[in-house]
Short mmCIF file of C-alpha atoms in Angstrom, two decimals:
data_model
loop_
_atom_site.label_atom_id
_atom_site.label_comp_id
_atom_site.label_asym_id
_atom_site.label_seq_id
_atom_site.Cartn_x
_atom_site.Cartn_y
_atom_site.Cartn_z
CA MET U 12 0.00 0.00 0.00
CA THR U 13 1.44 3.29 -1.03
CA GLY U 14 1.36 6.53 0.99
CA ASP U 15 -1.24 7.95 -1.34
CA ASP U 16 -3.57 5.04 -0.65
CA ARG U 17 -3.18 5.55 3.08
CA GLU U 18 -3.92 9.26 2.73
CA ARG U 19 -7.06 8.54 0.70
CA GLY U 20 -8.28 6.10 3.37
CA ALA U 21 -7.76 8.63 6.13
CA ALA U 22 -9.66 11.29 4.16
CA LEU U 23 -12.55 8.89 3.63
CA VAL U 24 -12.70 8.09 7.34
CA ALA U 25 -12.65 11.81 8.15
CA ALA U 26 -15.42 12.49 5.61
CA VAL U 27 -17.53 9.71 7.05
CA ALA U 28 -16.96 11.07 10.55
CA VAL U 29 -17.95 14.57 9.46
CA ALA U 30 -21.03 13.15 7.75
CA LEU U 31 -22.00 11.25 10.88
CA ILE U 32 -21.56 14.38 12.97
CA GLY U 33 -23.69 16.31 10.48
CA ILE U 34 -26.33 13.65 10.54
CA ALA U 35 -26.31 13.68 14.32
CA LEU U 36 -26.64 17.48 14.40
CA ALA U 37 -29.39 17.37 11.81
CA SER U 38 -31.21 14.72 13.83
CA VAL U 39 -30.99 16.92 16.89
CA VAL U 40 -32.33 19.91 14.95
CA VAL U 41 -35.14 17.88 13.40
CA ALA U 42 -36.05 16.31 16.71
CA ASN U 43 -36.08 19.73 18.39
CA THR U 44 -38.19 21.12 15.58
CA ILE U 45 -40.65 18.27 15.91
CA VAL U 46 -40.86 18.74 19.69
CA THR U 47 -41.32 22.49 19.28
CA ALA U 48 -43.97 21.99 16.62
CA ASN U 49 -45.80 19.47 18.80
CA ASP U 50 -45.61 21.80 21.78
CA SER U 51 -46.88 24.68 19.66
CA GLY U 52 -49.70 22.53 18.37
CA ARG U 53 -50.65 21.45 21.84
CA ASP U 54 -50.49 25.03 23.07
CA ARG U 55 -52.68 26.15 20.19
CA ALA U 56 -55.11 23.34 20.89
CA ARG U 57 -55.23 24.26 24.56
CA THR U 58 -55.80 27.92 23.71
CA VAL U 59 -58.53 27.09 21.23
CA GLN U 60 -60.17 24.75 23.75
CA VAL U 61 -60.15 27.33 26.55
CA HIS U 62 -61.37 30.14 24.30
CA SER U 63 -64.14 28.04 22.78
CA ALA U 64 -65.25 26.87 26.23
CA GLU U 65 -65.29 30.46 27.51
CA GLY U 66 -67.22 31.48 24.41
CA ALA U 67 -69.83 28.83 25.15
CA VAL U 68 -70.18 30.13 28.71
CA ASP U 69 -70.66 33.68 27.41
CA ALA U 70 -73.24 32.43 24.92
CA VAL U 71 -75.19 30.88 27.81
CA PHE U 72 -75.02 34.22 29.67
CA ALA U 73 -76.69 35.89 26.69
CA GLU U 74 -79.44 33.26 26.53
CA LEU U 75 -80.10 33.52 30.27
CA GLU U 76 -81.19 37.13 29.71
CA THR U 77 -84.16 35.93 27.67
CA SER U 78 -84.73 32.25 28.53
CA THR U 79 -83.70 29.28 30.67
CA PRO U 80 -81.48 27.02 28.54
CA CYS U 81 -80.75 23.55 29.89
CA GLN U 82 -77.79 23.12 27.55
CA TRP U 83 -75.97 25.03 24.83
CA PRO U 84 -76.42 24.74 21.98
CA ALA U 85 -79.85 23.17 21.97
CA SER U 86 -78.70 20.78 19.21
CA GLY U 87 -76.01 19.34 21.49
CA THR U 88 -72.57 20.47 20.23
CA PHE U 89 -70.94 23.33 18.36
CA SER U 90 -67.81 23.22 16.18
CA SER U 91 -65.36 26.01 16.92
CA GLY U 92 -62.34 27.08 14.91
CA THR U 93 -60.90 25.78 11.65
CA SER U 94 -58.79 22.73 10.79
CA PRO U 95 -56.41 21.58 12.13
CA SER U 96 -57.52 23.28 15.39
CA THR U 97 -61.24 22.58 15.24
CA THR U 98 -62.82 21.75 18.59
CA THR U 99 -66.26 20.53 19.59
CA VAL U 100 -67.83 22.46 22.45
CA SER U 101 -71.01 22.11 24.52
CA ALA U 102 -72.30 23.59 27.77
CA ALA U 103 -74.55 22.24 30.50
CA VAL U 104 -76.59 24.53 32.79
CA THR U 105 -77.60 23.50 36.29
CA TYR U 106 -80.10 25.64 38.24
CA TYR U 107 -80.48 26.01 42.01
CA ASP U 108 -83.10 27.70 44.17
CA VAL U 109 -82.56 30.03 47.12
CA ASN U 110 -81.89 27.01 49.37
CA ASN U 111 -79.22 25.66 47.00
CA VAL U 112 -81.48 22.79 45.94
CA GLN U 113 -80.95 21.69 42.34
CA LEU U 114 -83.97 22.32 40.10
CA PRO U 115 -84.97 20.06 37.19
CA CYS U 116 -84.59 21.52 33.71
CA SER U 117 -86.04 20.02 30.54
CA ALA U 118 -86.64 21.41 27.05
CA GLY U 119 -85.68 24.92 28.12
CA ALA U 120 -88.04 25.02 31.09
CA VAL U 121 -86.96 25.09 34.73
CA THR U 122 -89.27 23.76 37.44
CA GLY U 123 -89.11 26.14 40.38
CA SER U 124 -87.62 29.58 40.95
CA PRO U 125 -83.89 29.63 40.20
CA THR U 126 -81.70 32.14 41.99
CA LEU U 127 -78.34 30.89 40.70
CA ALA U 128 -76.94 28.68 37.97
CA VAL U 129 -73.72 26.81 37.25
CA VAL U 130 -72.62 26.78 33.61
CA THR U 131 -70.02 24.15 32.66
CA ALA U 132 -68.64 24.22 29.11
CA THR U 133 -66.35 21.51 27.77
CA SER U 134 -64.27 21.77 24.58
CA THR U 135 -62.84 18.62 22.97
CA SER U 136 -60.12 18.49 20.31
CA PRO U 137 -60.30 15.78 17.61
CA GLN U 138 -58.52 12.43 18.03
CA VAL U 139 -55.23 12.16 16.15
CA GLY U 140 -54.06 8.62 15.41
CA SER U 141 -54.22 6.50 18.51
CA SER U 142 -54.02 9.47 20.89
CA THR U 143 -56.85 10.25 23.30
CA PRO U 144 -58.83 13.41 22.46
CA SER U 145 -57.91 16.22 24.85
CA ARG U 146 -60.60 18.10 26.77
CA ARG U 147 -60.70 21.33 28.76
CA SER U 148 -63.62 22.73 30.77
CA VAL U 149 -64.56 26.20 31.97
CA GLN U 150 -67.14 26.65 34.70
CA SER U 151 -68.98 29.74 35.89
CA LYS U 152 -71.41 30.39 38.73
CA VAL U 153 -73.92 33.22 38.25
CA ASN U 154 -76.59 34.81 40.40
CA LEU U 155 -79.95 35.15 38.65
CA THR U 156 -82.32 38.07 39.23
CA PRO U 157 -85.62 37.85 37.28
CA LEU U 158 -86.08 40.64 34.75
CA SER U 159 -89.54 41.29 36.15
CA VAL U 160 -91.23 43.32 38.82
CA PRO U 161 -92.93 40.97 41.29
CA GLY U 162 -96.56 41.91 41.78
CA ARG U 163 -98.26 42.71 45.08
CA GLY U 164 -101.36 44.46 43.78
CA ALA U 165 -101.28 48.12 42.88
CA ALA U 166 -101.34 50.94 45.40
CA ILE U 167 -102.65 53.15 42.59
CA PHE U 168 -104.39 51.79 39.50
CA ALA U 169 -105.36 54.11 36.64
CA ALA U 170 -107.34 52.72 33.73
CA SER U 171 -106.46 55.66 31.48
CA SER U 172 -103.85 58.09 32.78
CA ILE U 173 -102.13 59.57 35.82
CA MET U 174 -101.02 63.11 36.48
CA THR U 175 -99.01 63.75 39.65
CA THR U 176 -97.73 67.16 40.69
CA ASN U 177 -96.90 69.56 43.52
CA GLY U 178 -95.36 67.25 46.07
CA PHE U 179 -97.37 64.03 45.88
CA THR U 180 -95.59 61.14 47.64
CA LEU U 181 -96.39 57.45 47.51
CA GLU U 182 -94.82 55.28 50.19
CA THR U 183 -95.28 51.82 51.66
CA SER U 184 -96.26 50.89 55.18
CA LEU U 185 -95.18 47.28 54.66
CA PRO U 186 -91.60 46.46 55.76
CA ASP U 187 -89.17 45.85 52.89
CA THR U 188 -92.00 46.06 50.33
CA GLU U 189 -92.11 48.61 47.55
CA VAL U 190 -95.41 49.56 45.93
CA ASP U 191 -96.75 49.43 42.38
CA VAL U 192 -98.41 52.19 40.37
CA TRP U 193 -100.20 50.66 37.36
CA VAL U 194 -101.39 52.70 34.36
CA ASP U 195 -103.35 50.46 32.04
CA THR U 196 -103.82 52.27 28.72
CA GLY U 197 -102.85 55.93 29.08
CA ASP U 198 -99.89 58.18 29.75
CA VAL U 199 -98.11 59.43 32.86
CA ASN U 200 -97.15 63.05 33.47
CA CYS U 201 -95.02 63.13 36.61
CA ASN U 202 -93.71 66.54 37.66
CA SER U 203 -92.95 68.95 40.51
CA ASN U 204 -91.43 67.14 43.49
CA VAL U 205 -93.20 63.80 43.20
CA LYS U 206 -91.77 60.66 44.79
CA ILE U 207 -93.01 57.15 44.03
CA ASP U 208 -91.38 54.81 46.51
CA GLY U 209 -91.88 51.74 44.33
CA ASN U 210 -92.48 50.69 40.72
CA LEU U 211 -94.17 52.66 37.94
CA ILE U 212 -95.69 50.35 35.30
CA VAL U 213 -97.12 52.08 32.21
CA VAL U 214 -98.61 49.26 30.19
CA ASP U 215 -99.66 51.01 26.97
CA GLY U 216 -98.63 54.63 27.19
CA LYS U 217 -95.73 57.05 27.44
CA VAL U 218 -94.00 58.58 30.45
CA ASP U 219 -93.01 62.23 30.81
CA ILE U 220 -90.82 63.09 33.83
CA SER U 221 -89.84 66.60 34.86
CA ASN U 222 -89.12 68.86 37.82
CA ALA U 223 -87.88 66.38 40.41
CA CYS U 224 -90.18 63.42 39.82
CA ARG U 225 -88.51 60.30 41.20
CA ILE U 226 -89.23 56.56 41.08
CA THR U 227 -87.19 54.72 43.70
CA GLN U 228 -87.57 51.22 42.22
CA ASN U 229 -88.30 50.18 38.60
CA LEU U 230 -89.84 52.09 35.69
CA TRP U 231 -91.46 50.33 32.73
CA SER U 232 -92.81 52.37 29.78
CA LYS U 233 -94.49 50.82 26.76
CA LYS U 234 -94.13 53.95 24.62
CA ALA U 235 -91.73 56.89 24.60
CA LEU U 236 -89.93 57.76 27.82
CA THR U 237 -88.85 61.37 28.32
CA VAL U 238 -86.78 62.68 31.23
CA HIS U 239 -86.39 66.44 30.89
CA SER U 240 -83.76 67.13 33.54
CA ALA U 241 -81.45 65.55 36.08
CA GLN U 242 -82.38 65.38 39.77
CA SER U 243 -80.74 67.75 42.21
CA ALA U 244 -78.25 66.62 44.86
CA GLY U 245 -77.17 63.68 42.71
CA LEU U 246 -80.42 61.74 43.22
CA THR U 247 -81.49 59.06 40.75
CA THR U 248 -84.54 59.56 38.55
CA VAL U 249 -85.12 55.80 38.66
CA GLY U 250 -83.62 53.90 41.58
CA VAL U 251 -83.24 50.45 40.01
CA ASP U 252 -83.97 49.35 36.41
CA THR U 253 -85.45 51.45 33.60
CA TYR U 254 -87.26 49.77 30.70
CA ALA U 255 -88.62 51.45 27.56
CA SER U 256 -90.28 49.39 24.84
CA ALA U 257 -89.87 52.30 22.42
CA GLY U 258 -87.39 55.16 22.13
CA ALA U 259 -86.22 57.33 25.02
CA THR U 260 -85.07 60.89 25.55
CA LEU U 261 -82.95 61.08 28.69
CA ALA U 262 -81.47 64.31 30.00
CA GLY U 263 -77.72 64.54 30.18
CA GLY U 264 -76.56 63.89 33.71
CA SER U 265 -79.78 62.16 34.76
CA LYS U 266 -78.98 59.15 36.94
CA TYR U 267 -80.35 55.60 37.01
CA GLY U 268 -79.63 53.07 39.73
CA ARG U 269 -78.97 50.05 37.57
CA ASP U 270 -79.66 49.09 33.94
CA VAL U 271 -81.36 51.21 31.28
CA MET U 272 -82.81 48.97 28.55
CA ILE U 273 -84.35 50.64 25.49
CA VAL U 274 -85.94 48.79 22.58
CA GLY U 275 -85.69 51.86 20.32
CA GLY U 276 -83.06 54.57 20.11
CA LEU U 277 -81.73 56.99 22.71
CA SER U 278 -81.71 60.77 22.38
CA THR U 279 -79.66 62.73 24.92
CA TRP U 280 -77.32 65.65 25.33
CA GLY U 281 -74.31 66.69 27.39
CA GLY U 282 -72.63 63.73 28.99
CA GLY U 283 -75.69 61.54 28.51
CA PRO U 284 -77.45 59.49 31.18
CA GLN U 285 -75.46 57.94 34.02
CA ALA U 286 -76.38 54.37 34.96
CA GLY U 287 -75.13 52.17 37.77
CA GLY U 288 -75.35 49.27 35.32
CA SER U 289 -75.39 49.50 31.53
CA VAL U 290 -77.30 51.64 29.02
CA ARG U 291 -78.45 49.45 26.15
CA THR U 292 -80.38 50.44 23.04
CA GLY U 293 -81.91 48.30 20.33
CA VAL U 294 -82.55 45.46 22.76
CA ALA U 295 -85.08 42.75 21.91
CA ALA U 296 -88.54 43.31 23.36
CA SER U 297 -88.31 39.85 24.90
CA SER U 298 -85.39 41.02 27.02
CA ILE U 299 -87.57 43.23 29.22
CA PRO U 300 -90.70 42.52 31.29
CA GLN U 301 -93.82 41.95 29.23
CA TYR U 302 -97.13 43.49 30.34
CA VAL U 303 -100.57 43.65 28.75
CA PRO U 304 -103.56 45.86 29.70
CA VAL U 305 -105.83 44.17 32.24
CA LYS U 306 -108.62 46.79 32.49
CA LEU U 307 -109.96 48.36 35.64
CA PRO U 308 -111.87 45.66 37.51
CA GLU U 309 -115.63 46.14 37.53
CA VAL U 310 -117.12 46.86 40.94
CA ASN U 311 -120.89 46.61 41.32
CA TYR U 312 -123.34 47.25 44.12
CA ARG U 313 -123.64 43.69 45.40
CA LEU U 314 -124.48 43.50 49.06
CA SER U 315 -123.92 39.74 49.10
CA ASP U 316 -120.16 40.36 48.75
CA TRP U 317 -120.01 42.17 52.10
CA THR U 318 -120.14 39.25 54.48
CA GLY U 319 -120.14 40.35 58.11
CA PHE U 320 -121.51 43.82 57.30
CA VAL U 321 -124.99 45.14 58.00
CA THR U 322 -126.62 45.00 54.55
CA SER U 323 -130.29 44.26 55.25
CA GLY U 324 -133.14 46.62 54.46
CA ASP U 325 -133.02 49.91 52.56
CA ARG U 326 -129.39 50.99 52.79
CA SER U 327 -130.20 54.44 51.41
CA ALA U 328 -132.80 55.02 54.14
CA ALA U 329 -130.31 53.65 56.67
CA TYR U 330 -127.75 56.23 55.57
CA ARG U 331 -130.23 59.11 55.90
CA GLN U 332 -131.31 57.96 59.36
CA TRP U 333 -127.65 57.69 60.43
CA VAL U 334 -127.09 61.35 59.51
CA ILE U 335 -130.33 62.44 61.21
CA ASP U 336 -129.50 60.55 64.41
CA ASN U 337 -126.08 62.19 64.61
CA ALA U 338 -127.54 65.64 63.96
CA VAL U 339 -130.00 65.12 66.79
CA ALA U 340 -127.27 63.81 69.10
CA ASN U 341 -125.16 66.89 68.28
CA ASN U 342 -128.09 69.27 69.00
CA ALA U 343 -128.08 70.54 65.44
CA PRO U 344 -130.63 73.31 64.77
CA THR U 345 -134.11 71.97 64.08
CA TRP U 346 -134.09 73.81 60.78
CA SER U 347 -130.91 72.03 59.70
CA ASP U 348 -131.30 69.94 56.56
CA ALA U 349 -129.12 67.31 58.21
CA ARG U 350 -131.84 66.45 60.77
CA ASN U 351 -134.84 66.98 58.51
CA PRO U 352 -136.41 63.64 57.42
CA ALA U 353 -137.92 65.42 54.41
CA LYS U 354 -134.46 66.20 53.06
CA THR U 355 -132.07 63.89 51.24
CA GLN U 356 -128.94 64.31 53.41
CA CYS U 357 -126.93 64.41 50.18
CA THR U 358 -124.88 67.39 51.42
CA VAL U 359 -123.62 67.08 54.97
CA ALA U 360 -121.55 69.68 56.83
CA GLY U 361 -119.96 69.40 60.23
CA GLU U 362 -120.64 73.02 61.14
CA SER U 363 -123.66 74.35 63.03
CA TYR U 364 -125.81 74.64 59.93
CA GLY U 365 -125.24 70.94 59.31
CA VAL U 366 -124.92 68.08 61.81
CA ASN U 367 -123.22 70.48 64.25
CA GLY U 368 -120.45 68.01 65.04
CA PRO U 369 -119.06 64.66 63.96
CA LEU U 370 -120.77 61.77 62.24
CA VAL U 371 -120.07 58.87 64.62
CA GLY U 372 -119.99 55.61 62.71
CA PRO U 373 -122.03 52.52 63.58
CA ALA U 374 -120.62 50.14 66.17
CA VAL U 375 -120.61 47.23 63.70
CA PRO U 376 -119.40 46.95 60.06
CA THR U 377 -122.00 48.68 57.91
CA VAL U 378 -122.79 49.40 54.25
CA PHE U 379 -124.51 52.69 53.35
CA ASP U 380 -125.96 53.56 49.94
CA THR U 381 -126.06 57.25 48.99
CA ARG U 382 -126.96 56.70 45.34
CA HIS U 383 -130.28 58.48 45.80
CA CYS U 384 -128.04 61.58 45.55
CA ALA U 385 -126.72 62.83 42.22
CA GLN U 386 -123.65 63.78 44.25
CA THR U 387 -122.70 62.95 47.83
CA MET U 388 -120.98 66.00 49.34
CA PHE U 389 -119.21 66.18 52.70
CA GLN U 390 -118.01 69.64 53.75
CA GLY U 391 -117.77 72.24 56.48
CA GLY U 392 -115.25 70.46 58.70
CA LEU U 393 -117.18 67.18 58.75
CA ASP U 394 -115.43 64.48 60.78
CA ILE U 395 -116.62 60.89 60.30
CA GLN U 396 -115.51 59.09 63.45
CA LEU U 397 -115.38 55.32 62.92
CA ARG U 398 -116.06 52.67 65.54
CA SER U 399 -116.03 49.86 62.96
CA ASP U 400 -115.54 49.33 59.21
CA LEU U 401 -117.72 51.42 56.90
CA VAL U 402 -118.69 51.29 53.20
CA ILE U 403 -120.22 54.24 51.31
CA PHE U 404 -121.59 53.66 47.80
CA ALA U 405 -122.20 56.85 45.79
CA ASN U 406 -123.01 58.03 42.26
CA ASP U 407 -120.49 60.84 42.60
CA PHE U 408 -118.45 61.90 45.64
CA TYR U 409 -117.07 65.34 46.53
CA ALA U 410 -115.45 66.37 49.82
CA THR U 411 -114.14 69.80 50.75
CA GLY U 412 -113.71 72.15 53.68
CA ASN U 413 -111.39 70.10 55.92
CA PHE U 414 -113.30 66.84 55.60
CA LYS U 415 -111.69 63.94 57.45
CA ILE U 416 -112.24 60.37 58.62
CA THR U 417 -110.87 59.44 62.03
CA SER U 418 -111.04 56.61 64.56
CA LYS U 419 -113.47 57.21 67.43
CA ASP U 420 -112.00 54.49 69.62
CA GLY U 421 -108.37 54.71 68.49
CA ALA U 422 -108.53 51.26 66.85
CA GLN U 423 -107.74 50.49 63.22
CA HIS U 424 -110.78 50.55 60.90
CA ASN U 425 -111.27 50.32 57.14
CA VAL U 426 -113.45 52.59 55.02
CA TRP U 427 -114.42 52.13 51.37
CA ILE U 428 -115.79 54.96 49.22
CA ILE U 429 -117.01 53.29 46.05
CA ILE U 430 -118.59 54.75 42.92
CA PRO U 431 -119.75 51.45 41.40
CA ASP U 432 -120.58 50.50 37.85
CA PRO U 433 -124.39 50.82 37.78
CA ASP U 434 -125.00 47.50 36.05
CA PRO U 435 -126.93 45.23 38.43
CA THR U 436 -125.31 42.24 36.73
CA PRO U 437 -121.56 42.44 36.04
CA ASN U 438 -120.52 42.55 32.38
CA GLY U 439 -116.77 42.72 32.94
CA LEU U 440 -116.48 46.41 32.03
CA ALA U 441 -115.96 49.30 34.43
CA GLU U 442 -117.93 51.98 32.59
CA CYS U 443 -117.69 55.70 33.37
CA GLY U 444 -120.79 57.86 33.04
CA LYS U 445 -123.16 54.97 32.46
CA THR U 446 -126.72 55.32 33.78
CA VAL U 447 -128.87 52.35 34.74
CA GLY U 448 -132.13 52.71 36.67
CA GLY U 449 -131.31 56.24 37.79
CA LYS U 450 -127.88 55.20 39.08
CA LYS U 451 -124.84 56.73 37.35
CA SER U 452 -121.10 56.19 37.70
CA GLY U 453 -119.32 59.49 38.32
CA ASN U 454 -116.19 61.01 39.85
CA PHE U 455 -114.42 61.11 43.19
CA LYS U 456 -112.88 64.44 44.22
CA ILE U 457 -111.51 65.88 47.43
CA ASP U 458 -110.35 69.48 47.55
CA SER U 459 -109.16 70.01 51.10
CA GLY U 460 -108.92 68.29 54.41
CA SER U 461 -107.05 65.41 55.97
CA LEU U 462 -109.05 62.66 54.25
CA ALA U 463 -108.38 59.50 56.31
CA ILE U 464 -106.18 59.82 59.38
CA ALA U 465 -104.29 56.84 60.79
CA PRO U 466 -105.15 54.25 61.95
CA ILE U 467 -107.89 54.48 59.31
CA THR U 468 -107.25 52.66 56.00
CA LEU U 469 -109.06 53.94 52.90
CA PHE U 470 -109.96 52.36 49.57
CA VAL U 471 -111.33 54.67 46.85
CA TYR U 472 -112.80 53.30 43.63
CA THR U 473 -114.37 54.99 40.62
CA PRO U 474 -114.45 54.09 36.92
CA CYS U 475 -114.27 57.84 36.18
CA THR U 476 -111.88 60.53 37.43
CA LEU U 477 -110.27 60.24 40.85
CA GLU U 478 -108.83 63.60 41.93
CA THR U 479 -107.16 64.76 45.11
CA ASN U 480 -106.11 68.36 45.76
CA ASN U 481 -105.45 68.35 49.46
CA THR U 482 -102.49 68.30 51.81
CA ALA U 483 -102.90 65.06 53.69
CA THR U 484 -101.40 61.73 54.65
CA PHE U 485 -103.49 58.57 54.40
CA TYR U 486 -103.14 54.80 54.25
CA GLY U 487 -104.76 52.69 51.54
CA GLN U 488 -105.31 52.21 47.80
CA LEU U 489 -106.71 54.27 44.93
CA TYR U 490 -108.36 52.74 41.83
CA GLY U 491 -109.80 54.98 39.12
CA GLY U 492 -110.22 55.74 35.45
CA ASN U 493 -108.15 58.92 35.26
CA VAL U 494 -106.13 59.65 38.39
CA ILE U 495 -105.00 63.18 39.32
CA LEU U 496 -102.90 63.61 42.47
CA ARG U 497 -101.81 67.06 43.66
CA ASN U 498 -100.56 69.22 46.50
CA ASN U 499 -98.31 67.59 49.08
CA MET U 500 -100.43 64.54 49.63
CA THR U 501 -98.74 61.42 50.98
CA GLN U 502 -100.26 58.00 50.38
CA ARG U 503 -98.96 55.00 52.28
CA TYR U 504 -99.77 51.66 50.74
CA VAL U 505 -101.90 49.27 52.77
CA PRO U 506 -103.71 46.63 50.67
CA ILE U 507 -107.32 45.94 51.75
CA GLY U 508 -109.01 45.26 48.40
CA ILE U 509 -112.77 45.04 47.90
CA PRO U 510 -114.71 41.91 48.92
CA GLY U 511 -115.91 39.92 45.91
CA VAL U 512 -113.53 41.68 43.51
CA THR U 513 -110.40 40.08 42.04
CA PHE U 514 -107.75 42.67 41.39
CA PRO U 515 -105.22 41.99 38.63
CA SER U 516 -101.68 41.03 39.48
CA THR U 517 -98.88 43.41 38.56
CA THR U 518 -96.58 40.52 37.61
CA PRO U 519 -95.42 40.44 33.95
CA THR U 520 -97.43 38.15 31.68
CA ALA U 521 -94.40 36.07 30.71
CA ALA U 522 -90.96 35.31 32.05
CA SER U 523 -88.38 37.43 30.29
CA GLY U 524 -85.13 35.97 31.52
CA PHE U 525 -82.71 37.07 34.17
CA ARG U 526 -80.18 39.67 35.06
CA VAL U 527 -76.91 37.68 35.17
CA ASP U 528 -74.26 38.56 37.77
CA VAL U 529 -71.07 36.49 37.51
CA VAL U 530 -69.73 35.12 40.80
CA TYR U 531 -66.75 33.32 39.26
CA LYS U 532 -65.42 31.91 35.99
CA ARG U 533 -62.58 29.39 36.15
CA GLU U 534 -61.07 26.36 34.46
CA VAL U 535 -61.93 23.02 36.05
CA LYS U 536 -61.09 19.40 35.34
CA PRO U 537 -63.39 18.11 32.60
CA ALA U 538 -64.92 15.48 34.90
CA SER U 539 -65.39 17.98 37.74
CA THR U 540 -68.74 19.71 38.05
CA PRO U 541 -69.03 20.67 41.73
CA ALA U 542 -72.24 22.09 43.06
CA PRO U 543 -72.12 25.76 44.02
CA THR U 544 -71.77 26.84 47.59
CA PRO U 545 -74.73 28.77 49.00
#
């Protein structure tokens, strides 16, 4: 072997060694690239899984505002992303009541009253080869508040419209219970230092708010809502939620306690409205409480409804004799119409030319009928002093001159002043101005006086106009056709109803979903679906 042959052999060995080193380095680079690519793929898959699961949870949140889904989507699964990172995602919803008891849910309907829900969404990546499909889950607990105003029966019910002005205040005498003002088919004009300590529900009309009119709870307006100015001292115009099923004009700087939800558009100026929650326009009508007109309930002169009251005999003659007996007891002048059996006793005054003192009520619950009078008028400082419950039926009622109703014995008593529908047989319609057999449905009006002083509770009903113009504080309910409330009057809600009459609920006609407040949102193990803690 020559030297050249040996040199060629050594060069070949060196070349092979270099090649082997190169191959080794290349293998390392390729292996590292493969590992990096696999890690990147897994990271992308994990990211897609988490994002798609979170997206499913958010989609459930949106549906909870209008319905009660049991799962999402309703078809079972949803494909998210594009190949090669496509994932399949689904979400299950579990509902619980106030006692943390799980409620059954089927076909989008929950049995019971849910107060919270747990949403668990799971995203699964496709199987590759013999590998096991990877899964990631996101879970969220939410508190649910119904998008509705629970009904307790209205403190004020207006069949047509309401006008409040000059310091009218509506409050509640029931602990932790706000009141409802229901306007069935007309509009509301609320102005000049008016406070409604409860909910204003305008079923088929518009709402116009100005000059320090405040609603401390919820406002619902079927038609246009207009707020002309902001409240002073930073007060809210609406204390909780504001709903408008049309457009709204809201003064710049006007404040709202929580959400403002408007089906139409919003017109404003300055800095716009300020809400403790969100201001949303163009929302679906199904996202807010749904109400329909229910009509003023018909009230008729039916003595059989008044169980436990004196109803026998001629109740008109009984009323006249009651006035005469009190006039005699008070030593009223013999020439006084109040003590003259030939007179009608349709106008009664407390002064010397009248009964010359108070009208002391019967000792037992009693019904009086004054519908022999075109108008029943109490005036001249008349004080009706109750010893038991009292009902006065009238064609038309007018009180003035410091008229008041008080308790003779200091005990709580109820009084009803009712202008009934004159139909002897109910037809389901409360008709204003209708005349049947000489009986006619008219108005209720009080111009001055204290009206009903605690512990008296008052219920006033008329299918026509109900108008108050006095400075007074009273407990009870007001039901009328058109309702006009003026001049520093304070009404405190005490529900007493009318025997034999079913008053409509102020609850929305259909469930309209929930306000969703997120307690937590976190990733959990796919097999883990723990129940929420109370």
